[in-house]
Amino acid sequence: LLRVHVREVAPDVLIPPLRASELIVLVVDALLPQIRVDLRELRLQRCARGGHLFYYPRLFCPHCGDRDLRWEVCAGSGTVFSFTHVQVSFYGPKWASQLPYTPILVDLDEGPRMMSRLVGPDRDTVRIGDRVEVHFIAVEGRKLPFFQHAAR
C-alpha cells in the first residue's frame, strides 16, 4: 500500500512513517472523489501548504508531498488540449455499445489537465483549442464528469 502512495510524491520528498490508523484514514479519503462526483460539481484537490491544484485525486500533493489536501469546486470549463476518436472496442463486446467515443485531454481554466470523454452530437467536429464544459452522465449508477462543447 505504501509503495503506491510513495510513487505519487515528488522523488525528493521524504514521507514519515504512517501508523495503521492513518492508513485507514488515507484509504477512506481516497474513496471521496468517487463519492463527490455524484454531487454534479467538478472538485479538485488543492494542497493547503503549497496551494497546488491538481488532478487526478491523490493522497499526497504531487509537488511537495504534504497530506493536508482540500477539495475545491472548479468551474468545469476548459480548452481541448488533445483528442482522438475511437471506433474499435478494445474490450470486446462489452464496450461495443460505447462506440464510437472521443477521449480528450482538457486544460481546465484553473490549470490542471484532465482526461475525460467528449460527448454530444457535435463531438466528431472537435478541434484542439475548442472550449468545453463539464457535463455529468450516469454510468453504472454514478455521475461521471464528461465534457461537451461550450455554447458558441
Short mmCIF file of N, CA and C in Angstrom, two decimals:
data_model
loop_
_atom_site.label_atom_id
_atom_site.label_comp_id
_atom_site.label_asym_id
_atom_site.label_seq_id
_atom_site.Cartn_x
_atom_site.Cartn_y
_atom_site.Cartn_z
N LEU A 1 0.83 -1.20 0.00
CA LEU A 1 0.00 0.00 0.00
C LEU A 1 0.87 1.26 0.00
N LEU A 2 1.90 1.30 0.82
CA LEU A 2 2.73 2.50 0.89
C LEU A 2 3.50 2.75 -0.40
N ARG A 3 3.91 1.70 -1.09
CA ARG A 3 4.64 1.90 -2.34
C ARG A 3 3.82 2.72 -3.34
N VAL A 4 2.56 2.41 -3.43
CA VAL A 4 1.69 3.14 -4.35
C VAL A 4 1.69 4.62 -4.01
N HIS A 5 1.55 4.94 -2.73
CA HIS A 5 1.50 6.33 -2.32
C HIS A 5 2.83 7.03 -2.53
N VAL A 6 3.92 6.35 -2.25
CA VAL A 6 5.24 6.96 -2.37
C VAL A 6 5.52 7.33 -3.82
N ARG A 7 5.08 6.52 -4.78
CA ARG A 7 5.32 6.84 -6.18
C ARG A 7 4.57 8.09 -6.62
N GLU A 8 3.54 8.48 -5.91
CA GLU A 8 2.78 9.66 -6.28
C GLU A 8 3.42 10.95 -5.79
N VAL A 9 4.44 10.86 -4.99
CA VAL A 9 5.07 12.03 -4.39
C VAL A 9 6.35 12.35 -5.15
N ALA A 10 6.70 13.62 -5.18
CA ALA A 10 7.94 14.04 -5.83
C ALA A 10 9.10 13.23 -5.26
N PRO A 11 10.10 12.86 -6.11
CA PRO A 11 11.15 11.94 -5.67
C PRO A 11 12.01 12.46 -4.52
N ASP A 12 12.10 13.77 -4.34
CA ASP A 12 12.96 14.31 -3.30
C ASP A 12 12.22 14.54 -1.97
N VAL A 13 10.98 14.12 -1.88
CA VAL A 13 10.18 14.32 -0.67
C VAL A 13 10.23 13.06 0.19
N LEU A 14 10.54 13.23 1.46
CA LEU A 14 10.55 12.11 2.40
C LEU A 14 9.20 12.05 3.11
N ILE A 15 8.63 10.87 3.18
CA ILE A 15 7.34 10.70 3.83
C ILE A 15 7.57 10.04 5.18
N PRO A 16 7.07 10.63 6.25
CA PRO A 16 7.24 10.00 7.56
C PRO A 16 6.46 8.69 7.63
N PRO A 17 6.89 7.77 8.48
CA PRO A 17 6.15 6.50 8.64
C PRO A 17 4.72 6.78 9.08
N LEU A 18 3.81 5.95 8.64
CA LEU A 18 2.40 6.12 8.98
C LEU A 18 1.96 5.03 9.94
N ARG A 19 1.12 5.41 10.90
CA ARG A 19 0.51 4.43 11.79
C ARG A 19 -0.66 3.76 11.06
N ALA A 20 -1.07 2.60 11.55
CA ALA A 20 -2.17 1.86 10.92
C ALA A 20 -3.43 2.71 10.85
N SER A 21 -3.73 3.49 11.91
CA SER A 21 -4.94 4.31 11.90
C SER A 21 -4.88 5.37 10.81
N GLU A 22 -3.67 5.90 10.53
CA GLU A 22 -3.53 6.89 9.46
C GLU A 22 -3.76 6.25 8.09
N LEU A 23 -3.32 5.00 7.94
CA LEU A 23 -3.53 4.31 6.66
C LEU A 23 -5.01 4.12 6.39
N ILE A 24 -5.78 3.79 7.43
CA ILE A 24 -7.23 3.62 7.25
C ILE A 24 -7.86 4.94 6.81
N VAL A 25 -7.47 6.03 7.43
CA VAL A 25 -8.00 7.34 7.06
C VAL A 25 -7.63 7.67 5.62
N LEU A 26 -6.39 7.37 5.21
CA LEU A 26 -5.96 7.67 3.84
C LEU A 26 -6.75 6.85 2.82
N VAL A 27 -7.01 5.59 3.14
CA VAL A 27 -7.78 4.75 2.22
C VAL A 27 -9.20 5.28 2.10
N VAL A 28 -9.83 5.65 3.20
CA VAL A 28 -11.18 6.22 3.16
C VAL A 28 -11.16 7.53 2.36
N ASP A 29 -10.18 8.39 2.60
CA ASP A 29 -10.08 9.64 1.86
C ASP A 29 -9.92 9.40 0.36
N ALA A 30 -9.26 8.33 -0.02
CA ALA A 30 -9.05 8.04 -1.44
C ALA A 30 -10.37 7.74 -2.14
N LEU A 31 -11.39 7.30 -1.39
CA LEU A 31 -12.68 7.00 -1.98
C LEU A 31 -13.54 8.24 -2.18
N LEU A 32 -13.20 9.35 -1.53
CA LEU A 32 -14.02 10.55 -1.61
C LEU A 32 -14.24 11.07 -3.03
N PRO A 33 -13.24 11.04 -3.93
CA PRO A 33 -13.52 11.55 -5.28
C PRO A 33 -14.69 10.84 -5.94
N GLN A 34 -14.82 9.54 -5.71
CA GLN A 34 -15.92 8.80 -6.32
C GLN A 34 -17.24 9.20 -5.69
N ILE A 35 -17.25 9.48 -4.42
CA ILE A 35 -18.48 9.89 -3.75
C ILE A 35 -18.87 11.29 -4.19
N ARG A 36 -17.92 12.19 -4.23
CA ARG A 36 -18.20 13.59 -4.53
C ARG A 36 -18.58 13.82 -5.98
N VAL A 37 -18.21 12.93 -6.87
CA VAL A 37 -18.57 13.11 -8.28
C VAL A 37 -20.09 13.06 -8.44
N ASP A 38 -20.79 12.40 -7.53
CA ASP A 38 -22.24 12.33 -7.60
C ASP A 38 -22.90 13.66 -7.24
N LEU A 39 -22.15 14.63 -6.76
CA LEU A 39 -22.72 15.94 -6.41
C LEU A 39 -22.93 16.83 -7.63
N ARG A 40 -22.47 16.38 -8.80
CA ARG A 40 -22.57 17.16 -10.03
C ARG A 40 -21.77 18.45 -9.95
N GLU A 41 -20.68 18.40 -9.22
CA GLU A 41 -19.73 19.51 -9.16
C GLU A 41 -18.36 18.93 -9.49
N LEU A 42 -17.60 19.64 -10.27
CA LEU A 42 -16.24 19.20 -10.54
C LEU A 42 -15.37 19.71 -9.41
N ARG A 43 -14.82 18.79 -8.63
CA ARG A 43 -13.98 19.15 -7.49
C ARG A 43 -12.58 18.62 -7.70
N LEU A 44 -11.60 19.46 -7.42
CA LEU A 44 -10.20 19.06 -7.49
C LEU A 44 -9.57 19.28 -6.13
N GLN A 45 -8.42 18.66 -5.92
CA GLN A 45 -7.73 18.82 -4.66
C GLN A 45 -6.72 19.96 -4.76
N ARG A 46 -6.59 20.69 -3.64
CA ARG A 46 -5.58 21.75 -3.52
C ARG A 46 -4.77 21.48 -2.26
N CYS A 47 -3.47 21.60 -2.40
CA CYS A 47 -2.56 21.44 -1.27
C CYS A 47 -2.66 22.68 -0.38
N ALA A 48 -2.93 22.46 0.90
CA ALA A 48 -3.09 23.58 1.83
C ALA A 48 -1.76 24.31 2.05
N ARG A 49 -0.66 23.58 2.03
CA ARG A 49 0.64 24.20 2.29
C ARG A 49 1.16 24.97 1.08
N GLY A 50 1.18 24.34 -0.09
CA GLY A 50 1.78 24.97 -1.26
C GLY A 50 0.78 25.63 -2.20
N GLY A 51 -0.51 25.35 -2.01
CA GLY A 51 -1.52 25.94 -2.87
C GLY A 51 -1.64 25.30 -4.23
N HIS A 52 -1.00 24.15 -4.44
CA HIS A 52 -1.04 23.48 -5.74
C HIS A 52 -2.40 22.84 -5.98
N LEU A 53 -3.00 23.12 -7.11
CA LEU A 53 -4.25 22.49 -7.53
C LEU A 53 -3.90 21.40 -8.51
N PHE A 54 -4.46 20.19 -8.34
CA PHE A 54 -4.05 19.10 -9.22
C PHE A 54 -5.19 18.12 -9.47
N TYR A 55 -5.02 17.38 -10.54
CA TYR A 55 -5.90 16.29 -10.92
C TYR A 55 -4.98 15.18 -11.39
N TYR A 56 -5.18 14.09 -11.01
CA TYR A 56 -6.17 13.20 -10.51
C TYR A 56 -6.07 13.15 -8.98
N PRO A 57 -7.10 12.70 -8.28
CA PRO A 57 -7.08 12.67 -6.81
C PRO A 57 -5.94 11.80 -6.28
N ARG A 58 -5.26 12.30 -5.27
CA ARG A 58 -4.15 11.58 -4.65
C ARG A 58 -4.21 11.73 -3.14
N LEU A 59 -3.38 10.99 -2.47
CA LEU A 59 -3.31 11.06 -1.02
C LEU A 59 -2.29 12.08 -0.55
N PHE A 60 -1.37 12.46 -1.43
CA PHE A 60 -0.32 13.42 -1.12
C PHE A 60 -0.22 14.42 -2.26
N CYS A 61 0.19 15.63 -1.95
CA CYS A 61 0.44 16.62 -3.00
C CYS A 61 1.59 16.13 -3.88
N PRO A 62 1.42 16.10 -5.21
CA PRO A 62 2.49 15.61 -6.08
C PRO A 62 3.66 16.60 -6.17
N HIS A 63 3.48 17.81 -5.69
CA HIS A 63 4.53 18.82 -5.76
C HIS A 63 5.40 18.85 -4.50
N CYS A 64 4.76 18.75 -3.32
CA CYS A 64 5.53 18.90 -2.08
C CYS A 64 5.38 17.72 -1.12
N GLY A 65 4.45 16.80 -1.40
CA GLY A 65 4.28 15.63 -0.55
C GLY A 65 3.40 15.84 0.66
N ASP A 66 2.85 17.03 0.83
CA ASP A 66 2.03 17.31 2.00
C ASP A 66 0.72 16.52 1.93
N ARG A 67 0.21 16.10 3.09
CA ARG A 67 -1.03 15.34 3.15
C ARG A 67 -2.24 16.20 3.47
N ASP A 68 -2.04 17.49 3.72
CA ASP A 68 -3.15 18.38 4.04
C ASP A 68 -3.76 18.90 2.74
N LEU A 69 -4.74 18.17 2.22
CA LEU A 69 -5.36 18.48 0.94
C LEU A 69 -6.81 18.88 1.16
N ARG A 70 -7.26 19.86 0.40
CA ARG A 70 -8.64 20.35 0.49
C ARG A 70 -9.31 20.16 -0.86
N TRP A 71 -10.62 19.96 -0.84
CA TRP A 71 -11.40 19.86 -2.07
C TRP A 71 -11.89 21.24 -2.45
N GLU A 72 -11.83 21.55 -3.73
CA GLU A 72 -12.23 22.86 -4.22
C GLU A 72 -13.15 22.69 -5.43
N VAL A 73 -14.27 23.37 -5.42
CA VAL A 73 -15.19 23.33 -6.56
C VAL A 73 -14.58 24.15 -7.70
N CYS A 74 -14.55 23.58 -8.88
CA CYS A 74 -13.99 24.26 -10.05
C CYS A 74 -15.10 24.61 -11.03
N ALA A 75 -14.80 25.51 -11.93
CA ALA A 75 -15.79 25.98 -12.90
C ALA A 75 -16.26 24.88 -13.84
N GLY A 76 -15.38 23.93 -14.14
CA GLY A 76 -15.76 22.84 -15.03
C GLY A 76 -15.66 23.22 -16.50
N SER A 77 -14.88 24.24 -16.79
CA SER A 77 -14.70 24.64 -18.20
C SER A 77 -13.21 24.63 -18.53
N GLY A 78 -12.93 24.48 -19.81
CA GLY A 78 -11.53 24.45 -20.23
C GLY A 78 -11.40 24.40 -21.73
N THR A 79 -10.20 24.04 -22.16
CA THR A 79 -9.84 24.02 -23.58
C THR A 79 -9.33 22.63 -23.95
N VAL A 80 -9.71 22.14 -25.11
CA VAL A 80 -9.25 20.83 -25.57
C VAL A 80 -7.76 20.93 -25.90
N PHE A 81 -6.96 20.10 -25.22
CA PHE A 81 -5.52 20.03 -25.48
C PHE A 81 -5.23 18.97 -26.54
N SER A 82 -5.94 17.84 -26.45
CA SER A 82 -5.73 16.74 -27.39
C SER A 82 -6.97 15.87 -27.41
N PHE A 83 -7.13 15.08 -28.46
CA PHE A 83 -8.28 14.18 -28.57
C PHE A 83 -7.97 13.08 -29.57
N THR A 84 -8.80 12.07 -29.56
CA THR A 84 -8.79 11.03 -30.59
C THR A 84 -10.20 10.47 -30.69
N HIS A 85 -10.51 9.86 -31.82
CA HIS A 85 -11.80 9.20 -31.99
C HIS A 85 -11.56 7.70 -31.98
N VAL A 86 -12.30 6.97 -31.16
CA VAL A 86 -12.15 5.53 -31.05
C VAL A 86 -13.32 4.86 -31.75
N GLN A 87 -13.00 3.97 -32.70
CA GLN A 87 -14.01 3.29 -33.50
C GLN A 87 -14.07 1.79 -33.22
N VAL A 88 -13.05 1.26 -32.50
CA VAL A 88 -12.93 -0.17 -32.27
C VAL A 88 -12.98 -0.45 -30.78
N SER A 89 -13.73 -1.45 -30.39
CA SER A 89 -13.80 -1.82 -28.98
C SER A 89 -12.58 -2.66 -28.62
N PHE A 90 -11.74 -2.11 -27.75
CA PHE A 90 -10.56 -2.84 -27.31
C PHE A 90 -10.88 -3.81 -26.18
N TYR A 91 -12.12 -3.76 -25.69
CA TYR A 91 -12.54 -4.62 -24.60
C TYR A 91 -13.64 -5.59 -25.03
N GLY A 92 -13.72 -5.86 -26.31
CA GLY A 92 -14.66 -6.83 -26.82
C GLY A 92 -16.09 -6.31 -26.82
N PRO A 93 -17.05 -7.22 -26.87
CA PRO A 93 -18.46 -6.86 -26.98
C PRO A 93 -18.98 -6.00 -25.83
N LYS A 94 -18.33 -6.10 -24.67
CA LYS A 94 -18.80 -5.34 -23.51
C LYS A 94 -18.81 -3.84 -23.78
N TRP A 95 -17.86 -3.35 -24.58
CA TRP A 95 -17.77 -1.91 -24.86
C TRP A 95 -18.35 -1.54 -26.23
N ALA A 96 -18.84 -2.48 -26.96
CA ALA A 96 -19.34 -2.20 -28.31
C ALA A 96 -20.44 -1.14 -28.31
N SER A 97 -21.24 -1.12 -27.26
CA SER A 97 -22.33 -0.13 -27.19
C SER A 97 -21.81 1.29 -26.99
N GLN A 98 -20.56 1.43 -26.60
CA GLN A 98 -19.96 2.75 -26.36
C GLN A 98 -19.41 3.39 -27.64
N LEU A 99 -19.29 2.62 -28.69
CA LEU A 99 -18.65 3.11 -29.92
C LEU A 99 -19.58 3.98 -30.74
N PRO A 100 -19.05 4.94 -31.45
CA PRO A 100 -17.70 5.49 -31.29
C PRO A 100 -17.67 6.44 -30.09
N TYR A 101 -16.47 6.70 -29.55
CA TYR A 101 -16.33 7.67 -28.47
C TYR A 101 -15.05 8.48 -28.66
N THR A 102 -14.98 9.60 -27.95
CA THR A 102 -13.88 10.55 -28.14
C THR A 102 -13.22 10.89 -26.82
N PRO A 103 -12.10 10.21 -26.50
CA PRO A 103 -11.33 10.60 -25.32
C PRO A 103 -10.64 11.95 -25.58
N ILE A 104 -10.60 12.79 -24.55
CA ILE A 104 -9.96 14.10 -24.68
C ILE A 104 -9.10 14.42 -23.46
N LEU A 105 -8.14 15.28 -23.68
CA LEU A 105 -7.39 15.91 -22.59
C LEU A 105 -7.84 17.36 -22.56
N VAL A 106 -8.29 17.81 -21.40
CA VAL A 106 -8.82 19.16 -21.24
C VAL A 106 -7.90 19.95 -20.31
N ASP A 107 -7.45 21.11 -20.76
CA ASP A 107 -6.75 22.04 -19.88
C ASP A 107 -7.82 22.86 -19.18
N LEU A 108 -8.06 22.54 -17.90
CA LEU A 108 -9.07 23.25 -17.14
C LEU A 108 -8.66 24.70 -16.94
N ASP A 109 -9.63 25.60 -16.84
CA ASP A 109 -9.34 27.02 -16.65
C ASP A 109 -8.52 27.28 -15.39
N GLU A 110 -8.65 26.41 -14.40
CA GLU A 110 -7.91 26.57 -13.15
C GLU A 110 -6.47 26.08 -13.24
N GLY A 111 -6.12 25.38 -14.35
CA GLY A 111 -4.73 24.96 -14.53
C GLY A 111 -4.50 23.49 -14.80
N PRO A 112 -5.05 22.57 -14.00
CA PRO A 112 -4.75 21.16 -14.23
C PRO A 112 -5.28 20.64 -15.57
N ARG A 113 -4.64 19.61 -16.04
CA ARG A 113 -5.08 18.92 -17.26
C ARG A 113 -5.81 17.65 -16.84
N MET A 114 -6.96 17.41 -17.44
CA MET A 114 -7.83 16.29 -17.05
C MET A 114 -8.17 15.43 -18.26
N MET A 115 -8.09 14.12 -18.09
CA MET A 115 -8.52 13.21 -19.15
C MET A 115 -9.99 12.88 -18.93
N SER A 116 -10.76 12.87 -20.02
CA SER A 116 -12.18 12.57 -19.92
C SER A 116 -12.66 12.10 -21.28
N ARG A 117 -13.94 12.30 -21.51
CA ARG A 117 -14.54 11.92 -22.79
C ARG A 117 -15.42 13.06 -23.26
N LEU A 118 -15.37 13.35 -24.56
CA LEU A 118 -16.24 14.36 -25.15
C LEU A 118 -17.54 13.69 -25.58
N VAL A 119 -18.66 14.30 -25.22
CA VAL A 119 -19.98 13.77 -25.57
C VAL A 119 -20.78 14.85 -26.28
N GLY A 120 -21.88 14.44 -26.87
CA GLY A 120 -22.75 15.38 -27.55
C GLY A 120 -22.79 15.11 -29.04
N PRO A 121 -23.80 15.65 -29.70
CA PRO A 121 -23.98 15.37 -31.12
C PRO A 121 -22.87 15.94 -32.01
N ASP A 122 -22.14 16.93 -31.51
CA ASP A 122 -21.08 17.54 -32.33
C ASP A 122 -19.68 17.10 -31.90
N ARG A 123 -19.58 15.98 -31.18
CA ARG A 123 -18.27 15.55 -30.69
C ARG A 123 -17.30 15.22 -31.82
N ASP A 124 -17.82 14.82 -32.97
CA ASP A 124 -16.93 14.48 -34.09
C ASP A 124 -16.37 15.71 -34.81
N THR A 125 -16.78 16.90 -34.40
CA THR A 125 -16.25 18.13 -35.01
C THR A 125 -15.21 18.81 -34.12
N VAL A 126 -14.78 18.13 -33.06
CA VAL A 126 -13.86 18.72 -32.08
C VAL A 126 -12.53 19.10 -32.74
N ARG A 127 -11.97 20.20 -32.26
CA ARG A 127 -10.66 20.67 -32.70
C ARG A 127 -9.85 21.06 -31.46
N ILE A 128 -8.55 20.95 -31.56
CA ILE A 128 -7.68 21.41 -30.48
C ILE A 128 -7.93 22.90 -30.28
N GLY A 129 -8.09 23.29 -29.02
CA GLY A 129 -8.37 24.67 -28.69
C GLY A 129 -9.84 24.98 -28.48
N ASP A 130 -10.73 24.04 -28.81
CA ASP A 130 -12.16 24.25 -28.59
C ASP A 130 -12.45 24.41 -27.09
N ARG A 131 -13.43 25.25 -26.79
CA ARG A 131 -13.88 25.42 -25.41
C ARG A 131 -14.89 24.32 -25.09
N VAL A 132 -14.76 23.73 -23.88
CA VAL A 132 -15.65 22.67 -23.44
C VAL A 132 -16.10 22.94 -22.01
N GLU A 133 -17.21 22.29 -21.63
CA GLU A 133 -17.76 22.42 -20.28
C GLU A 133 -18.08 21.03 -19.76
N VAL A 134 -17.95 20.86 -18.44
CA VAL A 134 -18.24 19.57 -17.83
C VAL A 134 -19.73 19.27 -17.95
N HIS A 135 -20.02 18.01 -18.15
CA HIS A 135 -21.40 17.52 -18.29
C HIS A 135 -21.42 16.15 -17.62
N PHE A 136 -22.24 15.99 -16.59
CA PHE A 136 -22.25 14.74 -15.84
C PHE A 136 -23.23 13.75 -16.46
N ILE A 137 -22.75 12.52 -16.66
CA ILE A 137 -23.55 11.47 -17.27
C ILE A 137 -23.54 10.25 -16.36
N ALA A 138 -24.70 9.62 -16.22
CA ALA A 138 -24.80 8.43 -15.39
C ALA A 138 -24.20 7.24 -16.13
N VAL A 139 -23.25 6.59 -15.47
CA VAL A 139 -22.63 5.38 -15.98
C VAL A 139 -22.61 4.37 -14.84
N GLU A 140 -23.32 3.27 -15.02
CA GLU A 140 -23.41 2.23 -14.00
C GLU A 140 -23.74 2.80 -12.62
N GLY A 141 -24.72 3.71 -12.58
CA GLY A 141 -25.21 4.24 -11.32
C GLY A 141 -24.43 5.41 -10.74
N ARG A 142 -23.40 5.88 -11.41
CA ARG A 142 -22.60 7.01 -10.92
C ARG A 142 -22.66 8.14 -11.94
N LYS A 143 -22.57 9.37 -11.45
CA LYS A 143 -22.49 10.53 -12.34
C LYS A 143 -21.02 10.83 -12.58
N LEU A 144 -20.58 10.67 -13.83
CA LEU A 144 -19.17 10.87 -14.16
C LEU A 144 -18.98 12.17 -14.95
N PRO A 145 -17.85 12.84 -14.74
CA PRO A 145 -17.60 14.11 -15.43
C PRO A 145 -17.06 13.89 -16.84
N PHE A 146 -17.94 14.07 -17.83
CA PHE A 146 -17.55 14.11 -19.22
C PHE A 146 -17.60 15.57 -19.65
N PHE A 147 -17.25 15.84 -20.89
CA PHE A 147 -17.28 17.20 -21.40
C PHE A 147 -18.07 17.28 -22.69
N GLN A 148 -18.59 18.48 -22.95
CA GLN A 148 -19.27 18.74 -24.21
C GLN A 148 -18.83 20.13 -24.67
N HIS A 149 -19.04 20.40 -25.95
CA HIS A 149 -18.68 21.72 -26.47
C HIS A 149 -19.41 22.81 -25.67
N ALA A 150 -18.72 23.89 -25.39
CA ALA A 150 -19.33 25.03 -24.72
C ALA A 150 -20.26 25.73 -25.69
N ALA A 151 -21.24 26.42 -25.18
CA ALA A 151 -22.16 27.18 -26.04
C ALA A 151 -21.35 28.16 -26.87
N ARG A 152 -21.66 28.19 -28.14
CA ARG A 152 -20.87 29.05 -29.07
C ARG A 152 -21.59 30.33 -29.32
#
